[in-house]
């Protein structure tokens, strides 16, 4: 579920706790979390509703000035109408994770096991060490430029760097990526193996 940047600020401030979306298939469930550019949300409720559920007040509660403005936005996508209630949970937990370079031997073993699993289940074979090394050697390089010497598709690379980011190993920059302090420690451990 994507939000406009001005909505994300209001969500973080607790001013928006409701959203409406049209989906062909439900992509969220109550009790799950959602990462955004401004932090993490807890999804409290996801309910299919009729259009009559939307009122002027609920449109404002979801960040739109009027019911008409919200309906115009919803009309851009086909699907069933859903009401989503949520609350701001806090900062993106990956930020604290990536800054933590004091990794216990047990944690390191778990991370290396996850990376090994990513390599094992990849259609292109082992890639995690290659990608971490490339990011370490070429920080802030565009994904397309990074992908060429690795002989990887740019979109495949971006998708899989996201998996490394979820482990706290990389950080997305305005242009390209860099290893986090945690990622530097993990790469050093991989090189020692």
Coordinates of C-alpha atoms in Angstrom, one line a residue:
X1 CA 0.0 0.0 0.0
X2 CA 1.6 3.2 -1.2
X3 CA 1.1 6.7 0.3
X4 CA 1.9 10.1 -0.9
X5 CA 4.8 11.8 0.9
X6 CA 2.5 14.5 2.4
X7 CA 0.2 11.7 3.7
X8 CA 3.2 9.8 5.3
X9 CA 4.1 12.9 7.3
X10 CA 0.5 13.1 8.6
X11 CA 0.5 9.4 9.3
X12 CA 3.7 9.7 11.4
X13 CA 2.1 12.6 13.3
X14 CA -1.0 10.4 14.0
X15 CA -3.3 12.7 11.9
X16 CA -4.1 10.0 9.3
X17 CA -5.2 6.5 10.6
X18 CA -7.5 5.5 7.7
X19 CA -7.1 4.7 4.0
X20 CA -9.3 3.5 1.2
X21 CA -7.9 1.4 -1.6
X22 CA -9.4 -0.4 -4.6
X23 CA -7.8 -3.8 -5.1
X24 CA -8.5 -6.8 -7.3
X25 CA -6.9 -8.9 -4.6
X26 CA -6.4 -7.9 -1.0
X27 CA -2.7 -7.2 -0.3
X28 CA -2.8 -6.6 3.4
X29 CA -4.3 -8.3 6.5
X30 CA -5.1 -7.1 10.0
X31 CA -2.2 -7.6 12.3
X32 CA 0.5 -7.2 9.7
X33 CA 3.0 -4.4 9.4
X34 CA 3.8 -2.2 6.4
X35 CA 7.1 -0.4 5.9
X36 CA 7.0 3.1 4.5
X37 CA 9.5 5.9 3.8
X38 CA 8.6 7.4 7.2
X39 CA 8.5 4.3 9.3
X40 CA 6.4 1.2 10.1
X41 CA 2.6 1.0 10.3
X42 CA 0.5 -1.6 12.1
X43 CA -2.5 -2.6 10.1
X44 CA -5.5 -2.8 12.5
X45 CA -8.3 -3.5 10.1
X46 CA -8.9 -4.4 6.4
X47 CA -12.6 -4.5 5.4
X48 CA -14.3 -4.6 2.1
X49 CA -16.9 -1.8 2.1
X50 CA -19.4 -0.2 -0.3
X51 CA -18.7 3.2 -1.7
X52 CA -21.4 4.6 0.5
X53 CA -19.0 4.0 3.5
X54 CA -17.0 7.0 2.4
X55 CA -18.2 10.2 3.9
X56 CA -16.8 13.7 3.9
X57 CA -15.4 13.1 7.4
X58 CA -13.8 9.7 6.5
X59 CA -12.3 11.3 3.3
X60 CA -10.6 14.0 5.5
X61 CA -9.5 11.3 8.0
X62 CA -7.8 9.5 5.1
X63 CA -5.9 12.7 4.1
X64 CA -8.2 14.0 1.3
X65 CA -9.8 17.4 1.4
X66 CA -13.2 16.1 0.1
X67 CA -15.0 12.9 -0.6
X68 CA -15.0 13.8 -4.3
X69 CA -11.1 14.1 -4.3
X70 CA -10.8 10.6 -2.7
X71 CA -13.3 9.0 -5.1
X72 CA -11.4 10.5 -8.1
X73 CA -8.2 8.9 -6.8
X74 CA -9.9 5.6 -6.2
X75 CA -11.4 5.6 -9.7
X76 CA -7.9 5.4 -11.2
X77 CA -7.7 1.7 -10.3
X78 CA -10.2 -1.1 -10.9
X79 CA -11.2 -3.5 -8.1
X80 CA -13.1 -3.8 -4.9
X81 CA -13.1 -1.0 -2.3
X82 CA -11.4 -1.6 1.0
X83 CA -11.2 0.5 4.2
X84 CA -7.9 0.1 6.0
X85 CA -7.4 1.3 9.6
X86 CA -3.8 1.5 10.9
X87 CA -1.5 3.3 13.3
X88 CA 2.1 4.5 13.2
X89 CA 4.2 1.9 14.9
X90 CA 7.6 3.6 14.8
X91 CA 10.7 4.0 12.9
X92 CA 11.7 1.5 10.2
X93 CA 13.4 -1.3 12.3
X94 CA 15.9 -1.9 9.5
X95 CA 17.5 1.5 10.4
X96 CA 18.5 0.4 13.9
X97 CA 19.4 -3.1 12.6
X98 CA 21.8 -1.8 9.9
X99 CA 23.6 0.4 12.4
X100 CA 24.3 -2.5 14.7
X101 CA 27.7 -3.8 13.8
X102 CA 28.2 -5.6 17.1
X103 CA 27.0 -9.0 16.0
X104 CA 27.1 -12.0 18.3
X105 CA 28.5 -15.2 16.8
X106 CA 25.0 -16.7 17.1
X107 CA 23.5 -13.8 15.1
X108 CA 26.3 -14.0 12.5
X109 CA 25.6 -17.7 12.1
X110 CA 21.9 -16.9 11.5
X111 CA 22.7 -14.2 9.0
X112 CA 25.2 -16.4 7.1
X113 CA 22.6 -19.2 7.1
X114 CA 20.0 -16.8 5.6
X115 CA 22.4 -15.6 2.9
X116 CA 23.3 -19.2 2.1
X117 CA 19.6 -20.0 1.7
X118 CA 19.2 -17.0 -0.7
X119 CA 22.1 -18.3 -2.7
X120 CA 20.8 -21.9 -2.7
X121 CA 17.4 -20.9 -3.9
X122 CA 18.5 -18.5 -6.5
X123 CA 18.0 -19.3 -10.2
X124 CA 21.4 -17.7 -11.0
X125 CA 23.4 -19.5 -8.3
X126 CA 25.4 -17.9 -5.4
X127 CA 25.1 -14.1 -5.6
X128 CA 25.0 -12.6 -2.1
X129 CA 28.8 -12.3 -1.6
X130 CA 29.3 -11.0 -5.2
X131 CA 26.6 -8.3 -4.7
X132 CA 27.8 -7.2 -1.2
X133 CA 31.4 -7.0 -2.5
X134 CA 30.3 -4.9 -5.6
X135 CA 28.3 -2.5 -3.4
X136 CA 31.3 -2.2 -1.0
X137 CA 33.7 -1.4 -3.9
X138 CA 31.2 0.9 -5.7
X139 CA 29.0 2.7 -3.2
X140 CA 26.4 5.1 -4.6
X141 CA 26.6 3.5 -8.1
X142 CA 23.4 3.2 -10.0
X143 CA 21.8 -0.3 -10.0
X144 CA 22.1 -0.5 -13.8
X145 CA 25.8 0.3 -13.7
X146 CA 26.4 -2.1 -10.8
X147 CA 24.5 -4.9 -12.7
X148 CA 26.6 -4.8 -15.8
X149 CA 29.9 -6.2 -14.4
X150 CA 28.0 -8.6 -12.2
X151 CA 26.2 -9.9 -15.4
X152 CA 22.8 -9.5 -13.7
X153 CA 19.6 -7.9 -14.8
X154 CA 19.1 -4.5 -13.2
X155 CA 15.6 -5.2 -12.0
X156 CA 16.7 -8.6 -10.6
X157 CA 19.5 -6.9 -8.8
X158 CA 17.2 -4.2 -7.3
X159 CA 14.8 -6.8 -6.1
X160 CA 17.5 -8.9 -4.4
X161 CA 19.4 -5.9 -2.9
X162 CA 16.1 -5.3 -1.1
X163 CA 16.4 -8.7 0.5
X164 CA 19.9 -7.7 1.7
X165 CA 18.4 -4.4 3.0
X166 CA 15.7 -6.3 4.9
X167 CA 18.6 -8.1 6.7
X168 CA 20.1 -4.7 7.6
X169 CA 23.1 -5.2 5.3
X170 CA 22.6 -2.4 2.8
X171 CA 21.3 1.1 2.7
X172 CA 19.5 2.6 -0.3
X173 CA 20.9 6.0 -1.2
X174 CA 19.4 8.7 -3.5
X175 CA 21.6 7.0 -6.2
X176 CA 22.6 3.4 -5.6
X177 CA 23.5 1.6 -2.4
X178 CA 26.1 1.3 0.3
X179 CA 26.9 -1.3 2.9
X180 CA 25.7 -0.6 6.3
X181 CA 28.0 -1.1 9.3
X182 CA 26.3 -4.4 9.8
X183 CA 26.8 -5.3 6.2
X184 CA 30.5 -4.5 6.4
X185 CA 30.9 -7.0 9.3
X186 CA 28.9 -9.7 7.5
X187 CA 30.9 -9.3 4.3
X188 CA 34.2 -9.5 6.3
X189 CA 32.9 -12.8 7.9
X190 CA 31.9 -14.1 4.4
X191 CA 35.5 -13.4 3.2
X192 CA 36.9 -15.3 6.1
X193 CA 34.9 -18.4 5.3

